[in-house]
GROMACS .gro file of C-alpha atoms in nm:
model
  121
    1MET     CA    1  20.663   9.854   5.988
    2ASN     CA    2  20.987   9.967   6.145
    3LYS     CA    3  21.292   9.839   5.948
    4GLY     CA    4  21.475   9.759   6.276
    5LEU     CA    5  21.195   9.540   6.396
    6ILE     CA    6  21.178   9.350   6.062
    7ALA     CA    7  21.553   9.302   6.072
    8ILE     CA    8  21.535   9.158   6.425
    9ILE     CA    9  21.249   8.918   6.322
   10VAL     CA   10  21.449   8.805   6.022
   11ILE     CA   11  21.752   8.745   6.236
   12VAL     CA   12  21.545   8.541   6.491
   13ILE     CA   13  21.393   8.333   6.216
   14VAL     CA   14  21.742   8.262   6.064
   15VAL     CA   15  21.876   8.161   6.403
   16ILE     CA   16  21.595   7.923   6.462
   17LEU     CA   17  21.627   7.765   6.123
   18ALA     CA   18  21.998   7.733   6.165
   19ALA     CA   19  21.963   7.568   6.506
   20GLY     CA   20  21.700   7.335   6.362
   21THR     CA   21  21.921   7.246   6.075
   22TRP     CA   22  22.223   7.193   6.296
   23PHE     CA   23  22.020   6.966   6.541
   24LEU     CA   24  21.882   6.761   6.249
   25MET     CA   25  22.226   6.719   6.079
   26THR     CA   26  22.394   6.619   6.410
   27PRO     CA   27  22.434   6.236   6.438
   28ALA     CA   28  22.243   6.092   6.715
   29THR     CA   29  22.439   5.907   6.984
   30SER     CA   30  22.362   5.564   7.091
   31ASN     CA   31  22.247   5.495   7.443
   32ASN     CA   32  22.355   5.131   7.434
   33THR     CA   33  22.610   5.160   7.705
   34THR     CA   34  22.701   4.881   7.946
   35ASN     CA   35  22.725   4.994   8.302
   36ASN     CA   36  23.012   4.789   8.456
   37SER     CA   37  23.081   4.833   8.812
   38THR     CA   38  23.234   5.177   8.861
   39PRO     CA   39  23.350   5.360   9.178
   40VAL     CA   40  23.114   5.607   9.319
   41ASN     CA   41  23.224   5.957   9.417
   42ASN     CA   42  23.059   6.238   9.607
   43THR     CA   43  22.887   6.411   9.313
   44ILE     CA   44  22.550   6.475   9.455
   45ARG     CA   45  22.267   6.699   9.349
   46ASN     CA   46  21.937   6.762   9.518
   47GLN     CA   47  21.657   6.668   9.285
   48THR     CA   48  21.293   6.772   9.272
   49GLN     CA   49  21.006   6.580   9.428
   50ASN     CA   50  21.059   6.217   9.327
   51GLN     CA   51  21.442   6.188   9.358
   52SER     CA   52  21.627   6.335   9.648
   53HIS     CA   53  21.986   6.269   9.527
   54VAL     CA   54  22.183   6.156   9.234
   55THR     CA   55  22.516   5.989   9.315
   56ASN     CA   56  22.737   5.857   9.027
   57THR     CA   57  23.086   5.872   8.893
   58THR     CA   58  23.135   6.155   8.651
   59ASN     CA   59  23.432   6.183   8.415
   60ILE     CA   60  23.292   6.494   8.253
   61THR     CA   61  23.290   6.827   8.449
   62ALA     CA   62  22.998   7.072   8.438
   63ALA     CA   63  23.230   7.320   8.242
   64LYS     CA   64  23.326   7.039   7.987
   65ALA     CA   65  22.947   6.943   7.950
   66LYS     CA   66  22.867   7.300   7.878
   67GLU     CA   67  23.146   7.326   7.617
   68LEU     CA   68  23.035   6.999   7.462
   69ALA     CA   69  22.672   7.116   7.445
   70GLY     CA   70  22.795   7.429   7.259
   71GLN     CA   71  22.840   7.204   6.950
   72TYR     CA   72  22.458   7.180   6.924
   73ILE     CA   73  22.353   7.543   6.938
   74GLY     CA   74  22.332   7.819   6.679
   75LEU     CA   75  22.364   8.196   6.690
   76GLY     CA   76  22.155   8.380   6.936
   77VAL     CA   77  22.130   8.080   7.167
   78GLU     CA   78  22.301   8.065   7.501
   79LEU     CA   79  22.377   7.790   7.743
   80GLU     CA   80  22.333   7.827   8.126
   81ASN     CA   81  22.503   7.635   8.406
   82PRO     CA   82  22.464   7.265   8.386
   83THR     CA   83  22.315   7.050   8.670
   84LEU     CA   84  22.375   6.679   8.732
   85THR     CA   85  22.064   6.463   8.698
   86THR     CA   86  21.933   6.144   8.547
   87TYR     CA   87  21.775   6.131   8.202
   88LYS     CA   88  21.655   5.812   8.027
   89GLY     CA   89  21.836   5.608   8.301
   90VAL     CA   90  22.172   5.778   8.233
   91THR     CA   91  22.361   6.012   8.463
   92VAL     CA   92  22.377   6.336   8.258
   93TRP     CA   93  22.463   6.701   8.277
   94GLU     CA   94  22.138   6.894   8.195
   95VAL     CA   95  22.248   7.206   8.013
   96PRO     CA   96  21.973   7.476   7.994
   97VAL     CA   97  21.926   7.641   7.650
   98VAL     CA   98  21.816   8.001   7.642
   99VAL     CA   99  21.705   8.214   7.342
  100TYR     CA  100  21.671   8.591   7.377
  101SER     CA  101  21.422   8.707   7.117
  102PRO     CA  102  21.361   8.981   7.252
  103GLU     CA  103  21.269   8.821   7.588
  104LYS     CA  104  21.447   8.533   7.759
  105SER     CA  105  21.286   8.202   7.686
  106TYR     CA  106  21.401   7.854   7.764
  107GLN     CA  107  21.422   7.578   7.508
  108ASP     CA  108  21.460   7.204   7.554
  109PRO     CA  109  21.779   7.147   7.746
  110ILE     CA  110  22.083   6.949   7.605
  111TYR     CA  111  22.166   6.629   7.796
  112ILE     CA  112  22.543   6.532   7.807
  113ASN     CA  113  22.635   6.190   7.936
  114ALA     CA  114  22.834   6.255   8.255
  115GLN     CA  115  23.069   5.952   8.194
  116ASN     CA  116  23.161   5.977   7.823
  117GLY     CA  117  23.043   6.326   7.705
  118ASN     CA  118  22.813   6.195   7.442
  119ARG     CA  119  22.479   6.377   7.382
  120VAL     CA  120  22.183   6.175   7.514
  121THR     CA  121  21.877   6.221   7.289
   0.00000   0.00000   0.00000
């Protein structure tokens, strides 16, 4: 076998193992938040099929959500632009995770709470 191909395969395996280890070692955040009355701003995103809009207060910007999601990825993994959505009843930034090995493949996204910046799992 070609040594270059073997090296790439080994690197991909190491990256996947590192990402998995990092994910398992990262403490889970609690979803026990109280939703007191909060002002609503104009943060709206068109949703697919069942939901037409999400409107909520966001304290975390898309750029900050992407930065926070960066804590949960390893080498060889990239993040794409976040979109505002609802996940598990919480308004979140959905940050797409992409792995290039050797083709582009999407992994499970990382969800960042749009109000407090915690990861929603």
